[in-house]
XYZ file of C-alpha atoms in Angstrom:
777
model
C -136.715 180.394 168.050
C -139.066 179.070 165.385
C -138.300 176.685 162.566
C -140.020 176.904 159.197
C -139.775 174.980 155.940
C -140.167 176.779 152.609
C -140.621 175.552 149.050
C -138.048 177.322 146.875
C -138.470 177.733 143.114
C -135.973 178.598 140.404
C -132.958 176.683 141.730
C -131.111 174.735 139.056
C -127.618 174.175 140.427
C -125.363 174.331 143.454
C -124.669 178.013 142.820
C -128.412 178.749 143.120
C -128.470 176.863 146.412
C -125.538 178.910 147.710
C -127.122 182.225 146.658
C -130.459 181.446 148.337
C -128.704 180.377 151.516
C -126.554 183.510 151.531
C -129.541 185.810 150.959
C -131.485 184.378 153.906
C -128.514 184.052 156.230
C -127.910 187.810 155.956
C -131.279 188.557 157.575
C -131.095 189.704 161.175
C -132.743 187.134 163.426
C -131.855 184.076 161.303
C -129.774 181.605 163.306
C -129.594 178.767 160.791
C -130.615 178.077 157.212
C -130.268 174.926 155.146
C -131.216 174.781 151.452
C -131.858 171.446 149.746
C -131.307 171.656 145.986
C -132.720 168.180 145.373
C -135.995 168.749 147.234
C -136.301 172.417 146.277
C -136.789 173.290 149.920
C -135.279 175.478 152.621
C -135.419 175.108 156.405
C -134.887 178.272 158.442
C -134.464 178.669 162.184
C -135.181 182.263 163.144
C -136.386 184.626 165.863
C -140.102 185.078 165.157
C -140.032 188.368 167.093
C -137.367 189.815 164.791
C -138.782 188.816 161.400
C -141.622 186.876 159.800
C -141.921 184.182 157.162
C -142.903 186.958 154.729
C -139.550 188.662 155.312
C -137.714 185.418 154.568
C -139.723 184.800 151.384
C -139.072 188.396 150.261
C -135.313 187.964 150.743
C -135.400 184.914 148.475
C -137.474 186.819 145.909
C -134.956 189.664 145.897
C -132.208 187.119 145.213
C -134.020 186.116 142.016
C -135.863 183.010 143.213
C -139.273 182.269 144.707
C -140.156 180.996 148.179
C -143.363 180.090 149.981
C -144.016 178.266 153.262
C -144.302 174.517 152.685
C -147.764 173.043 152.906
C -149.472 175.907 151.138
C -149.995 178.107 154.198
C -149.551 181.843 153.939
C -146.172 183.268 154.561
C -147.447 185.438 157.273
C -148.793 182.573 159.333
C -147.290 182.035 162.692
C -144.261 179.833 162.603
C -144.264 176.719 164.658
C -141.330 174.907 166.159
C -141.809 171.890 163.953
C -143.544 173.135 160.863
C -143.343 170.639 158.073
C -144.787 170.285 154.644
C -145.148 166.517 154.742
C -148.004 165.692 157.012
C -150.715 168.160 157.677
C -152.900 168.125 160.724
C -155.567 166.521 158.643
C -153.449 163.557 157.800
C -152.669 164.124 154.125
C -149.100 163.647 152.963
C -147.103 165.585 150.395
C -145.347 163.272 147.991
C -141.576 163.761 147.923
C -141.356 162.652 144.298
C -144.499 163.964 142.559
C -142.905 167.375 141.940
C -139.805 165.740 140.490
C -141.913 163.418 138.329
C -143.857 166.427 137.006
C -140.583 168.215 136.257
C -139.272 165.130 134.445
C -142.464 164.962 132.365
C -142.159 168.635 131.395
C -138.470 168.169 130.613
C -139.350 165.203 128.391
C -141.640 167.425 126.318
C -138.865 170.005 125.927
C -136.458 167.277 124.950
C -138.739 165.841 122.264
C -139.213 169.254 120.613
C -135.484 169.961 120.829
C -134.503 166.640 119.224
C -137.122 166.909 116.464
C -135.729 170.269 115.309
C -132.075 169.518 116.074
C -131.919 166.568 113.655
C -132.524 168.620 110.486
C -130.538 171.560 111.948
C -127.529 169.343 112.601
C -127.887 167.728 109.172
C -127.829 171.076 107.417
C -125.087 172.545 109.591
C -122.696 169.603 109.803
C -123.767 167.171 107.092
C -121.353 168.452 104.481
C -118.450 167.943 106.912
C -119.509 164.347 107.491
C -119.967 163.590 103.773
C -123.757 163.555 103.930
C -125.496 164.741 100.737
C -127.341 168.057 101.104
C -130.537 168.801 99.143
C -129.613 170.264 95.771
C -131.203 173.599 96.651
C -128.903 174.094 99.642
C -125.853 172.542 97.970
C -125.742 175.419 95.490
C -123.365 178.065 96.866
C -125.659 180.789 95.552
C -128.269 179.694 98.131
C -125.931 179.896 101.118
C -128.025 182.694 102.666
C -131.176 180.534 102.412
C -129.286 177.741 104.161
C -128.287 180.088 106.984
C -131.834 181.435 107.414
C -133.272 177.891 107.408
C -130.863 176.911 110.180
C -131.944 179.984 112.128
C -135.623 179.039 111.719
C -134.932 175.460 112.870
C -133.092 176.824 115.898
C -136.011 179.078 116.942
C -138.239 176.277 118.436
C -135.258 174.900 120.353
C -134.646 178.362 121.798
C -138.328 178.741 122.634
C -138.770 175.498 124.606
C -135.471 176.040 126.408
C -135.970 179.730 127.148
C -135.718 179.057 130.895
C -131.944 178.759 130.564
C -131.799 182.304 129.230
C -134.386 183.791 131.604
C -132.869 182.251 134.720
C -129.303 182.668 133.532
C -129.451 186.357 132.649
C -131.619 187.071 135.720
C -128.914 185.544 137.900
C -126.304 187.704 136.165
C -128.449 190.770 136.788
C -128.584 189.880 140.500
C -124.815 189.511 140.567
C -125.121 185.839 141.436
C -124.492 183.832 138.249
C -125.629 180.193 138.126
C -125.150 177.223 135.825
C -128.001 178.541 133.654
C -125.898 181.676 133.220
C -123.075 179.549 131.802
C -125.448 177.887 129.339
C -127.090 181.202 128.411
C -123.770 182.962 127.874
C -122.358 180.094 125.807
C -125.442 179.690 123.626
C -125.944 183.457 123.221
C -122.326 183.944 122.170
C -122.708 181.220 119.519
C -125.999 182.641 118.233
C -124.788 186.246 118.231
C -121.637 185.329 116.294
C -123.749 183.299 113.841
C -126.214 186.164 113.259
C -123.320 188.509 112.687
C -122.048 185.955 110.193
C -125.417 185.902 108.397
C -125.218 189.665 107.895
C -121.700 189.289 106.522
C -122.937 186.532 104.151
C -125.721 188.801 102.931
C -123.261 191.635 102.409
C -120.920 189.406 100.394
C -123.764 188.123 98.173
C -124.925 191.689 97.548
C -121.524 192.429 96.040
C -121.651 189.241 93.953
C -118.934 187.480 95.965
C -120.644 184.078 96.217
C -117.396 182.236 97.027
C -116.620 184.725 99.784
C -120.146 184.394 101.168
C -119.752 180.601 101.289
C -116.383 180.901 103.044
C -117.862 183.275 105.635
C -120.758 180.894 106.265
C -118.466 177.943 106.784
C -116.359 179.925 109.254
C -119.014 181.919 111.113
C -122.271 179.919 111.309
C -122.504 178.116 114.620
C -126.280 177.710 114.919
C -126.199 173.916 115.000
C -123.645 174.199 117.820
C -126.021 176.340 119.896
C -128.902 173.954 119.209
C -126.784 170.936 120.087
C -125.596 172.527 123.325
C -129.150 173.330 124.448
C -130.464 169.895 123.438
C -127.668 167.979 125.137
C -128.092 170.023 128.311
C -131.799 169.227 128.207
C -131.009 165.519 127.715
C -128.874 165.655 130.844
C -131.497 167.592 132.781
C -134.184 165.094 131.804
C -132.089 162.060 132.795
C -131.029 163.807 136.008
C -134.595 164.784 136.954
C -135.917 161.316 136.149
C -133.189 159.748 138.287
C -133.825 162.204 141.134
C -137.523 161.298 141.096
C -136.515 157.773 142.146
C -134.529 158.897 145.196
C -137.612 159.258 147.385
C -139.143 155.901 146.442
C -138.845 154.492 149.969
C -140.932 157.258 151.520
C -143.247 157.284 148.512
C -144.005 153.615 149.203
C -144.939 154.476 152.792
C -147.210 157.322 151.719
C -148.959 155.046 149.232
C -149.828 152.668 152.077
C -151.856 155.291 153.927
C -155.561 154.763 153.101
C -157.611 157.736 151.943
C -160.832 156.756 153.741
C -161.903 154.911 156.897
C -165.042 153.374 158.421
C -165.988 155.347 161.529
C -168.506 153.743 163.907
C -170.928 156.161 165.578
C -172.517 155.864 169.033
C -175.405 153.775 167.604
C -173.007 151.321 165.983
C -173.609 152.476 162.413
C -170.641 152.712 160.026
C -169.867 155.842 158.015
C -167.108 156.149 155.420
C -165.142 159.342 155.979
C -161.939 160.860 154.670
C -158.862 160.109 156.775
C -158.426 163.874 157.216
C -161.779 163.990 159.064
C -160.906 161.383 161.687
C -160.834 162.908 165.175
C -159.089 161.783 168.325
C -161.303 159.242 170.089
C -163.122 158.177 166.912
C -163.999 154.476 166.797
C -162.927 152.847 163.536
C -163.647 149.405 162.118
C -161.039 147.632 159.989
C -161.774 144.545 157.890
C -159.353 141.881 156.637
C -157.006 143.117 153.925
C -157.519 146.792 154.719
C -154.872 149.291 155.758
C -155.205 150.859 159.191
C -155.830 154.613 158.716
C -154.506 156.107 162.000
C -152.841 154.988 165.233
C -155.038 153.620 168.004
C -155.891 150.989 170.609
C -157.955 147.892 169.783
C -161.355 147.826 171.515
C -162.977 144.651 170.180
C -161.941 141.775 167.959
C -158.625 140.105 167.197
C -156.405 139.865 164.153
C -152.841 139.603 162.916
C -151.410 142.821 161.512
C -148.567 143.121 158.994
C -146.323 145.903 160.330
C -143.468 145.287 157.881
C -143.979 148.624 156.153
C -143.097 150.467 159.359
C -140.797 148.121 161.244
C -139.440 145.747 158.598
C -140.616 142.732 160.620
C -141.983 140.188 158.165
C -144.014 138.163 160.699
C -147.525 139.596 161.352
C -148.173 140.696 164.934
C -151.195 139.359 166.834
C -153.567 142.087 168.027
C -156.260 141.742 170.679
C -158.214 144.159 172.884
C -155.762 146.643 174.386
C -153.116 146.231 171.660
C -151.826 149.280 169.785
C -152.125 149.558 166.015
C -150.375 151.972 163.663
C -151.339 153.812 160.498
C -150.271 152.257 157.175
C -150.033 148.719 158.598
C -152.180 146.006 156.998
C -154.875 143.989 158.754
C -154.447 140.399 157.544
C -157.090 138.173 159.116
C -159.906 139.147 161.501
C -161.967 142.328 161.773
C -161.684 144.628 164.768
C -162.582 148.080 166.028
C -160.138 150.504 167.579
C -160.127 153.960 169.114
C -157.991 156.617 167.385
C -155.246 157.888 169.689
C -152.990 159.676 167.179
C -154.199 161.237 163.933
C -152.814 163.395 161.137
C -149.265 164.605 161.699
C -149.038 162.706 165.003
C -149.269 159.190 163.592
C -146.255 156.893 163.478
C -146.216 157.112 159.679
C -146.156 160.916 159.754
C -143.359 160.893 162.328
C -141.253 158.527 160.208
C -141.734 160.676 157.111
C -140.915 163.799 159.123
C -137.728 162.258 160.516
C -136.539 161.260 157.061
C -137.340 164.715 155.668
C -135.593 166.353 158.623
C -132.485 164.333 157.831
C -132.715 165.322 154.164
C -133.071 168.992 155.133
C -129.775 168.989 157.002
C -126.232 168.845 155.678
C -123.361 166.671 156.823
C -120.032 168.424 157.467
C -118.624 166.840 154.309
C -120.997 169.020 152.236
C -119.554 172.312 153.488
C -116.506 172.100 151.245
C -118.715 171.574 148.196
C -120.871 174.554 149.209
C -117.807 176.821 149.427
C -116.617 175.740 145.985
C -120.100 176.135 144.460
C -120.454 179.697 145.795
C -117.509 180.924 143.684
C -117.640 178.364 140.885
C -119.686 180.162 138.219
C -117.969 183.584 138.516
C -114.628 181.792 138.327
C -115.703 179.891 135.199
C -116.900 183.079 133.478
C -113.554 184.687 134.283
C -111.679 181.680 132.892
C -113.821 181.784 129.730
C -113.062 185.482 129.234
C -109.335 184.884 129.717
C -109.479 181.924 127.324
C -111.157 184.051 124.652
C -108.599 186.837 125.094
C -105.603 184.467 124.950
C -106.867 182.718 121.805
C -107.497 186.072 120.120
C -104.022 187.248 121.059
C -102.242 184.157 119.741
C -104.381 183.197 116.737
C -106.203 186.387 115.756
C -109.114 184.069 114.889
C -112.451 185.012 116.432
C -114.022 181.678 115.483
C -111.384 179.616 117.330
C -111.374 181.992 120.315
C -115.151 181.868 120.532
C -115.145 178.074 120.255
C -112.712 177.785 123.169
C -114.581 180.315 125.309
C -117.969 178.695 124.694
C -116.505 175.253 125.388
C -115.277 176.439 128.792
C -118.665 177.763 129.918
C -120.672 174.760 128.686
C -118.338 172.047 129.971
C -118.327 173.420 133.532
C -120.801 171.734 135.830
C -121.555 172.991 139.349
C -124.640 170.757 139.369
C -122.563 167.685 140.057
C -121.123 169.388 143.136
C -124.538 170.417 144.381
C -126.151 167.036 143.834
C -123.402 164.849 145.286
C -124.529 165.199 148.895
C -128.355 165.567 148.828
C -129.072 162.673 146.466
C -126.920 160.284 148.502
C -128.479 161.509 151.770
C -132.010 161.122 150.399
C -131.423 157.628 149.015
C -129.483 156.567 152.126
C -132.049 157.805 154.642
C -134.831 156.282 152.558
C -133.013 152.953 152.532
C -132.549 153.265 156.287
C -136.277 153.840 156.728
C -136.967 150.641 154.777
C -134.702 148.806 157.224
C -136.287 150.393 160.319
C -133.278 152.699 160.844
C -134.204 156.382 161.060
C -131.510 159.070 160.974
C -132.591 162.364 162.511
C -129.914 164.401 160.743
C -127.342 164.106 158.014
C -124.664 165.001 160.559
C -125.568 161.922 162.606
C -125.337 159.805 159.474
C -121.832 161.095 158.760
C -120.638 160.894 162.389
C -121.816 157.293 162.759
C -119.364 156.085 160.111
C -116.436 157.152 162.329
C -117.650 155.438 165.493
C -114.997 153.163 166.985
C -116.685 152.337 170.302
C -120.290 151.317 170.908
C -121.544 151.538 174.491
C -124.469 149.222 175.174
C -126.960 149.353 177.986
C -127.517 145.761 179.100
C -131.198 145.687 180.037
C -133.485 145.840 177.031
C -130.586 146.205 174.618
C -128.469 143.085 175.002
C -131.134 141.299 177.038
C -134.876 141.147 176.499
C -135.522 143.575 179.347
C -138.046 141.330 181.081
C -137.088 138.442 183.413
C -138.215 134.964 182.417
C -138.091 131.565 184.110
C -135.068 129.612 182.910
C -134.873 126.648 185.344
C -137.360 124.724 187.512
C -135.423 122.409 189.827
C -137.265 120.439 192.550
C -135.182 119.668 195.655
C -133.861 116.142 196.243
C -134.598 114.538 199.606
C -132.233 112.352 201.594
C -133.731 109.197 200.102
C -133.007 110.482 196.601
C -136.599 111.224 195.699
C -137.718 114.635 194.405
C -139.520 116.752 196.988
C -142.226 117.449 194.363
C -142.749 117.496 190.599
C -141.910 120.464 188.363
C -145.601 121.270 188.002
C -146.238 121.049 191.754
C -143.256 123.348 192.413
C -144.571 125.869 189.908
C -148.031 125.663 191.544
C -146.463 126.393 194.919
C -144.508 129.287 193.439
C -147.605 130.747 191.735
C -149.595 130.592 194.984
C -146.857 132.557 196.792
C -146.035 135.054 194.087
C -149.603 135.838 193.009
C -149.832 138.671 195.503
C -146.249 139.899 195.069
C -145.402 142.957 192.972
C -141.732 142.053 192.483
C -140.541 141.781 188.810
C -139.300 138.235 189.456
C -142.789 137.327 190.668
C -144.184 138.542 187.366
C -141.853 136.146 185.523
C -143.089 133.197 187.595
C -146.749 134.122 187.099
C -146.169 134.447 183.333
C -144.624 130.973 183.277
C -147.565 129.565 185.260
C -150.047 131.161 182.860
C -148.227 129.645 179.872
C -148.541 126.186 181.421
C -152.192 126.619 182.345
C -151.571 126.645 186.102
C -154.116 128.525 188.198
C -152.645 130.031 191.363
C -154.181 128.851 194.634
C -155.249 131.306 197.325
C -152.999 131.724 200.373
C -153.459 133.434 203.719
C -151.274 135.498 206.051
C -149.247 136.776 203.095
C -146.284 138.838 204.205
C -143.494 140.470 202.209
C -140.050 140.454 203.805
C -138.118 143.396 202.273
C -134.907 142.295 200.583
C -135.609 138.654 201.379
C -138.851 137.325 199.862
C -142.383 136.421 200.961
C -144.085 134.070 203.414
C -147.681 132.824 203.655
C -149.936 130.046 204.907
C -151.679 127.549 202.633
C -154.152 125.606 204.758
C -152.061 124.088 207.565
C -148.794 124.521 205.669
C -146.339 127.383 206.189
C -144.789 128.262 202.838
C -142.066 130.704 201.833
C -140.224 131.983 198.758
C -137.112 134.102 198.615
C -133.348 134.308 198.444
C -130.677 132.394 200.348
C -130.819 134.935 203.177
C -134.508 134.220 203.851
C -133.892 130.487 203.719
C -131.116 130.936 206.303
C -133.444 132.826 208.603
C -135.923 129.937 208.312
C -133.146 127.462 209.160
C -133.109 125.935 205.700
C -129.781 125.123 204.067
C -129.309 125.753 200.358
C -126.744 124.283 197.994
C -123.954 126.926 197.857
C -122.384 125.365 194.774
C -125.689 125.604 192.954
C -126.064 129.201 194.124
C -122.644 130.087 192.687
C -123.423 128.283 189.412
C -126.570 130.354 188.951
C -124.662 133.550 189.713
C -121.966 132.630 187.185
C -124.675 132.082 184.587
C -126.274 135.478 185.303
C -129.399 133.908 186.812
C -131.261 134.803 190.003
C -132.430 131.761 192.024
C -135.630 131.830 194.083
C -135.891 129.143 196.772
C -139.249 127.683 197.832
C -139.931 125.997 201.168
C -142.856 124.313 202.906
C -143.013 123.637 206.636
C -139.293 124.306 207.021
C -138.229 121.998 204.177
C -136.680 123.126 200.879
C -139.062 122.180 198.026
C -137.032 123.415 195.098
C -135.474 126.278 193.185
C -136.746 128.344 190.281
C -134.121 130.406 188.452
C -135.106 133.621 186.734
C -133.001 135.662 184.325
C -133.236 138.546 181.924
C -132.457 136.399 178.911
C -130.052 137.486 176.230
C -131.673 138.240 172.883
C -130.955 135.714 170.168
C -129.366 138.355 167.948
C -127.127 139.923 170.610
C -124.109 137.628 170.146
C -124.202 137.849 166.303
C -124.621 141.634 166.623
C -121.565 141.983 168.870
C -119.569 139.882 166.416
C -120.834 141.994 163.508
C -119.590 145.124 165.290
C -116.195 143.496 165.850
C -116.052 142.519 162.174
C -116.341 146.179 161.151
C -113.699 147.258 163.662
C -115.905 148.579 166.459
C -115.169 147.903 170.151
C -118.121 147.148 172.441
C -118.620 148.255 176.040
C -121.508 147.010 178.195
C -122.967 149.161 180.976
C -125.076 147.513 183.672
C -126.254 148.016 187.193
C -125.763 144.297 187.883
C -122.997 142.976 190.066
C -119.659 142.123 188.491
C -120.285 138.353 188.470
C -123.627 138.541 186.645
C -122.334 141.181 184.268
C -119.302 139.046 183.365
C -121.530 136.047 182.679
C -123.655 137.980 180.183
C -120.612 139.633 178.606
C -118.941 136.262 178.030
C -122.149 134.869 176.563
C -122.372 137.565 173.901
C -118.690 138.432 173.443
C -118.624 142.038 174.703
C -115.073 143.476 174.886
C -115.395 145.551 178.068
C -117.802 145.397 181.011
C -118.615 148.216 183.419
C -120.784 146.843 186.254
C -122.572 148.385 189.251
C -123.413 151.492 187.227
C -126.206 153.719 188.474
C -128.449 155.256 185.786
C -127.081 158.742 186.525
C -123.514 157.523 185.975
C -123.938 156.367 182.369
C -123.336 159.834 180.964
C -120.073 160.108 182.942
C -118.759 156.860 181.461
C -119.541 158.116 177.949
C -117.571 161.299 178.691
C -114.609 159.296 179.968
C -114.470 157.236 176.785
C -114.656 160.384 174.664
C -111.896 161.994 176.731
C -109.729 158.975 175.888
C -110.059 159.860 172.197
C -112.856 157.493 171.217
C -115.771 158.296 168.922
C -118.614 156.859 170.983
C -122.076 155.646 170.036
C -124.490 154.950 172.892
C -127.262 152.407 172.430
C -130.134 152.425 174.910
C -133.857 151.905 175.208
C -135.009 153.677 178.351
C -135.630 157.190 179.662
C -132.696 156.798 182.043
C -130.451 156.431 178.964
C -131.360 159.911 177.627
C -128.407 161.839 179.164
C -125.930 159.253 177.845
C -127.612 159.209 174.418
C -127.337 162.982 174.242
C -123.701 163.034 175.425
C -122.490 160.394 172.955
C -121.199 161.386 169.530
C -124.161 159.426 168.191
C -127.080 158.233 170.300
C -129.090 155.253 169.061
C -132.474 154.449 170.589
C -133.246 150.760 170.109
C -136.640 149.080 170.121
C -138.539 152.298 169.439
C -141.306 150.542 167.521
C -144.020 153.078 166.751
C -142.473 155.648 169.104
C -140.025 157.019 166.575
C -139.578 160.430 168.190
C -137.182 159.219 170.867
C -135.735 162.158 172.758
C -131.965 162.460 172.901
C -131.353 159.931 170.133
C -129.713 160.853 166.825
C -130.673 157.531 165.238
C -133.855 155.582 165.964
C -133.801 151.798 165.569
C -137.406 150.676 165.351
C -136.657 147.014 166.040
C -135.331 145.494 169.252
C -132.537 143.958 167.212
C -128.964 144.851 168.143
C -127.847 143.817 164.656
C -129.371 147.083 163.441
C -126.539 148.970 165.149
C -123.954 147.332 162.899
C -126.287 147.731 159.913
C -126.683 151.446 160.647
C -122.911 151.906 160.798
C -122.451 149.989 157.531
C -125.158 152.087 155.848
C -123.546 155.272 157.146
C -120.174 154.229 155.761
C -121.705 153.341 152.394
C -123.516 156.687 152.116
C -120.472 158.780 153.024
C -118.278 156.689 150.711
C -120.809 157.352 147.945
C -120.741 161.101 148.649
C -116.936 161.126 148.533
C -117.001 159.278 145.221
C -119.442 161.831 143.786
C -117.504 164.822 145.086
C -114.271 163.389 143.691
C -115.884 162.796 140.317
C -117.385 166.313 140.253
C -114.103 167.998 141.173
C -112.002 165.745 138.924
C -114.372 166.248 135.996
C -114.222 170.036 136.249
C -110.472 170.075 136.954
C -109.896 168.077 133.747
C -112.722 169.370 131.557
C -112.152 173.120 131.926
C -108.444 173.090 130.928
C -109.224 170.677 128.083
C -111.978 172.974 126.780
C -109.771 176.061 127.169
C -107.120 174.467 124.955
C -104.387 174.229 127.584
C -103.261 170.910 126.078
C -103.610 172.054 122.450
C -100.049 173.380 121.888
C -98.384 170.164 123.080
C -100.869 167.388 122.374
C -103.379 168.950 120.002
C -106.208 168.196 122.443
C -109.193 170.495 122.680
C -112.822 169.843 123.575
C -115.490 171.189 121.249
C -118.536 172.934 122.786
C -120.860 170.133 121.672
C -118.820 167.444 123.369
C -118.439 169.761 126.345
C -122.213 170.092 126.677
C -122.613 166.333 126.437
C -119.939 165.776 129.085
C -121.499 168.385 131.378
C -124.907 166.727 131.111
C -123.543 163.267 131.733
C -121.568 164.380 134.800
C -124.786 165.164 136.704
C -126.405 161.951 135.502
C -123.388 159.965 136.713
C -123.579 161.551 140.169
C -127.285 160.783 140.567
C -126.917 157.277 139.144
C -124.089 156.527 141.544
C -126.227 157.632 144.477
C -129.088 155.429 143.277
C -126.828 152.417 143.743
C -127.452 152.841 147.479
C -130.964 151.521 146.912
C -129.362 148.108 146.509
C -127.422 148.364 149.790
C -127.321 145.089 151.725
C -125.745 144.780 155.173
C -123.209 142.015 155.747
C -125.554 140.356 158.264
């Protein structure tokens, strides 16, 4: 199966989205299709042996819309499993908001023309009803035909700049798939047609000398200012909506803006050449000066500096970089100059992967959107049917075409499927963008929705709750019989470094790191021997030295303090005992230290009603010590890596919605099995396999933040869907005159158009509130 992204043109509402999706889904060989109204895009998963991208584009064309593969490639090009229009192989990025900004600019021009001509049109058409004085020429009843023709002339430019409503609307009717533009076109056309018919009747009355009759006909039949007002108000709403939508991708836009357009490539002779970022090849050597943005990912060769990685990871403190360190595109070099070798360019850089993940999430739909899609698919035909029934009922009861037409037009212009179609994508786009700012990347909208319902978080201990690397926590020289210390702390560490220098054990690495920090140089030893499961022995000059656990000390006839041994075990620490010539010299305790944020993170999860479970391969005693230190609810110790997935299944079988948080390859099966898998500490490696959510920091607090963000986004979507459904459920009956017999309430077409426009603006504005989301911790 191949996956391809297409740019889709001509979509204006949720009904358009539903029609495009239906047209493509009918093709044989298509397994999945998702259309994004907000982005104007479509992602299709299909059998490349059964059909081509050309076939898919043709199906969209036949439905009355346009489609082309994203990125500007030909439709017939071979589909790739991960085709995307964001980052090309050359390294350029497609802006997620430029198209929307261009649309807003064009809409602004239409709006200006519409308002300029609507003002005099409205004045002439409605001024007399509001007590405004008309020019003497038009106030004379004998010139009523001139007044009507002037209104028609003023309406013409409004019709011209807003002709897309009519073209798209009637085209959708011709395809048997009416859209919101069809509602506008039908409503405006009905008003104009009735008004033109009225103009002919006015002319006929004047020709017979019935000036009073002509004036009465004009007052009852001219509705040109109504048509102009409807079109202008709809355009006001479209402009505000488009302008608001252009702000939804601001988070990703900020990332794209950080990517430099050029770079200094150093050739084999050491000369610098400025080249476009798209021309950088793997292995190219690049020089970066202070204050410059790093163009691609790579490894530092020479020089040292501090690099601001906040744009990618959210960490505010610059990271020191020396030879061998990795650097990422779009991060900022703050201090020194350095050269680095490009290891990932174009669409493979960390920046490109982040943008792709966010776009992938935007291209998918959460389950909550399916109900809105079903409603949108039948919405417009249902509204047209209701409008026809409304017109017929009013004619039957009042025998007044003007009142019947007013009610029918009001029904079609007040209805708004746009609000339904926008409720989900705008919230998803703003929410995933906000997540990216926080270093939280959702791979799909489904993961974002599922995360809000998580009631149990399963945590891998090593690297998640703890730092994942053992460190020295205690240096305790032994006390001799006379009360004196066997040696100083520094001498004990020197002895330990001499023994552990040749060891490959992880605990030895912790001791050597501690020695390096304190400037201790390890002495050379002889006759080094590793005792499996016990420790090491060696000879230093005439002295026999040893390091290991209590079992090795027992074999050497050295007694250790059992109470101290138990205290270390209770604290989750591993003691290493050091001896010289058969005498205990001291103890160095090593532990995988708990991260500073682990305890606050566990508490944050409890505060939002989530239970925590810790998985670890440690023994029960050590596991309990760490669990008590951070406040974990449940501990499962002595777990082999292959057993993690089974424990996730058992929790799910008990009725829990489980999120698994891990950082290693051995966590992949459990991450995949969980309802939501979160990979923590991904850093630049954002394409973590098996994870639904990628947490770029090694901060467990991001788990609670991700859940809070998920809940806020889904709550926002529910609010928007409720508003959209409530608005239509109230507005359509009000426009149809259902309440008129009892309460005298009826909505005029002009107010209906204004309400319809504002409903979409309200939905988008509500979603934009997510940009101000702040987690509780």
